[in-house]
C-alpha angles and dihedrals in degrees: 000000000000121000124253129206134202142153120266134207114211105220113162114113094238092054093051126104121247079266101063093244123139121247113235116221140178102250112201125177127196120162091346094298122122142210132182125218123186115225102224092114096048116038125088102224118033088213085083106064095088125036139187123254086244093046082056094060091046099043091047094040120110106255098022117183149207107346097003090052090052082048096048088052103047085051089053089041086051087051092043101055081037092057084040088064097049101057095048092063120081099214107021114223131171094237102047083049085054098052090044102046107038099034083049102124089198149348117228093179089089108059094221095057082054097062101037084052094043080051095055086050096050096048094046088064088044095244094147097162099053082036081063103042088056097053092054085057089056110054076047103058090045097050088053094040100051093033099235134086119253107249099224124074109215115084094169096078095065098161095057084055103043088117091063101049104038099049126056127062111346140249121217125171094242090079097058105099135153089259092055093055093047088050089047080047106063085030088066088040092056086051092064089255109158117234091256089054088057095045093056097046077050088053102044088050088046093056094048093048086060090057106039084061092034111051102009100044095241111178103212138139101261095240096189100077088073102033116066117206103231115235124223133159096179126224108311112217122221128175135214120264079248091049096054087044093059094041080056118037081047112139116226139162101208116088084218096069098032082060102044083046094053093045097056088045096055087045092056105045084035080076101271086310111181118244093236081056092041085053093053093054125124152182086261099055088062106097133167095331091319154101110233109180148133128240113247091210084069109020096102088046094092096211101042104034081099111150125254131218117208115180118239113235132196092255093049099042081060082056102056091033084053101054106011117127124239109211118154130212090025134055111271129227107232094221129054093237100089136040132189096248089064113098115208098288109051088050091057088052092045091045092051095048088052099057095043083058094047084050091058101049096040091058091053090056096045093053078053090051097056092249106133097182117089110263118200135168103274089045073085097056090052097046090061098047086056109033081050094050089045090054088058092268104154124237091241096065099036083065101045091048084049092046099244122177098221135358085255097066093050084049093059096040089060086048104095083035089062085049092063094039092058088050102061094038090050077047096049087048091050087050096044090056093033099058118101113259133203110256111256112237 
């Protein structure tokens, strides 16, 4: 005879709470015997726990929705990881289905546990950045999944927002075809997401599909043999060596914009530096006329975390007088982003602020400038990297002054910059031979 499991509500007047509600328990039968399990370790949102005797009748209506339908799902989601775990047992017993059910970390079988748990990962080892991308996938991944967009705005603070993401309709990974990520796909597309935003949500579900067979036994048909991930780096702007002078050399009252200025201009002549790089600097990183650090995007990779000497010019050495901090008895930061009281991670959230704000000054320059594309910080970064290739600077050294990990990747990297080279010297020869000439006599 095999168990059964349902849910229970616990009617009966002595069992209710001082409210009247009704408490919700795991019901599992084996041999007509019963036992009760409350479902506190296991449900996403406290608040349904109880119910009403009229949210009864809606949750367990036929066509429940809204609210009751996220709390009919998460019920059915409850039974169904409960019957999971009974067939996976040989001799059922109700003390192997205790230890089971309620010592389970986490269950991988619903695609959205898997991300908030692959998050919490993520943050734990202080990976902020990648923590981030993932929750934008996410929010992602749930909108498209439960056809409606999430009401609130902020997709960063993922653990005041667990409820959210964890009830409702689930996710397994044997939806995931190749049909359903086309379908994300051109869903993302119709949202205005550039081709590198959707590689990266690909990505991120790619690599959470790996794990989920790998290391939590998933049994799901692997979609990504017949779906290829687009790849798109998307147009790479560089400016002229008289673009980023007058950037700047640009006059301003506001101290926003003298600092955002200032920023993009160390950047550039710091090699190209990245300003998440340009806000962890400190005194000590100052040596012999020079910058020695390593990127943060590759300090934890053991083989490439290799340091980096950028030369300190007169103009830079003004930057970092005009705005160093002068702490005495600690190491100061150069720049007024970071302090030492921040942890990690609200140094990755300062440091991000500080660039979006950088961003939107930098854009408003640059329109004053006469500049019409849309500068950004790391516009800085790429202007270096060509301005540098067109005045005879090897590739070689281009990638070891932008940290990267092979000559391959800095080849790639000057890629989309070639593109736009042979187009406005295609565009030079056809107006060599197009001008009007005088008539030889």
């Amino acid at each position: 005879m095999k168990a059964t499991v349902r849910a229970f509500f616990q009617k009966a007047p002595a069992k209710r709470t001082a409210e009247g509600l009704c408490p919700v328990k795991l019901c599992v039968t084996f041999n007509r015997q019963r036992r009760y399990y409350s479902l506190k370790p296991v449900i996403r949102n406290d608040q349904w726990l109880y119910l009403s005797d009229e949210d009864i009748k809606k949750v367990t209506g036929p066509s429940p929705r809204g609210k009751y339908r996220d709390i009919a799902f998460e019920y059915k989601r409850i039974i169904k990881e409960a019957e999971n775990i009974i067939n996976s047992l040989e001799v059922f017993s109700f003390g192997q289905f205790e230890e089971k059910y309620f010592n389970k970390p986490t269950s991988w079988d619903n695609v959205f546990n898997a991300v908030v748990n692959k998050i919490q990962q993520l943050k734990k080892e202080k990976r902020f950045s990648y923590a981030f991308s993932f929750e934008s996938t996410l929010r992602a991944v749930k909108e498209f999944h439960e056809g409606r967009p999430l009401s609130y705005n902020c997709r960063q603070k993922v653990e005041t927002r667990l409820n959210d993401y964890l009830s409702g309709k689930p996710l397994l990974w044997q939806d995931i075809t190749p049909k359903w990520l086309k379908n994300f796909e051109t869903h993302l597309a119709g949202q205005g997401k550039s081709r590198a935003s959707i590689g990266i949500y690909m990505r991120n579900i790619r690599t959470l599909f790996n794990e989920a067979i790998k290391f939590y036994d998933i049994k799901a048909r692997y979609p990504f043999d017949q779906f290829r991930i687009k790849t798109g780096e998307g147009r790479k702007l560089a400016l002229t060596p008289d673009q980023i002078s007058l950037i700047g050399n640009y006059k301003t009252d506001d101290p926003g914009e003298q600092f955002a200025r200032d920023m993009f201009l160390f950047s550039f002549l710091a090699c190209g530096m990245n300003l998440s790089d340009v806000a962890r600097l400190k005194q000590s990183n100052i040596a012999d006329g020079e910058i020695v650090f390593i990127r943060k995007k590759t300090e934890s990779e053991e083989a490439r975390g290799e340091f980096i000497h950028v030369p300190v010019t007169d103009r830079m050495r003004e930057i970092i007088d005009r705005y160093k901090n002068r702490a005495i008895g600690y190491d100061p930061y150069l720049f007024p982003v970071l302090n030492h009281e921040m942890d990690e991670e609200s140094q990755f959230k300062a440091i991000r602020q500080f660039i979006k704000v950088v961003n939107k000054h930098i854009k408003q320059l640059a329109k004053r400038c006469g500049i019409n594309e849309n500068v950004t910080s790391y516009t800085a970064r790429h202007s270096w990297a060509t301005i540098s290739k067109n005045s005879g600077a090897s590739v070689e050294f281009i990638g070891e002054m932008l940290g990267h990990s092979s000559v391959n990747v800095t080849k790639a990297y000057l890629k989309s910059f070639d593109k736009e080279h042979r187009m406005k010297h295609a565009e030079k020869i056809e107006e060599l031979i197009t001008q009007p000439k005088t008539a030889i006599r």
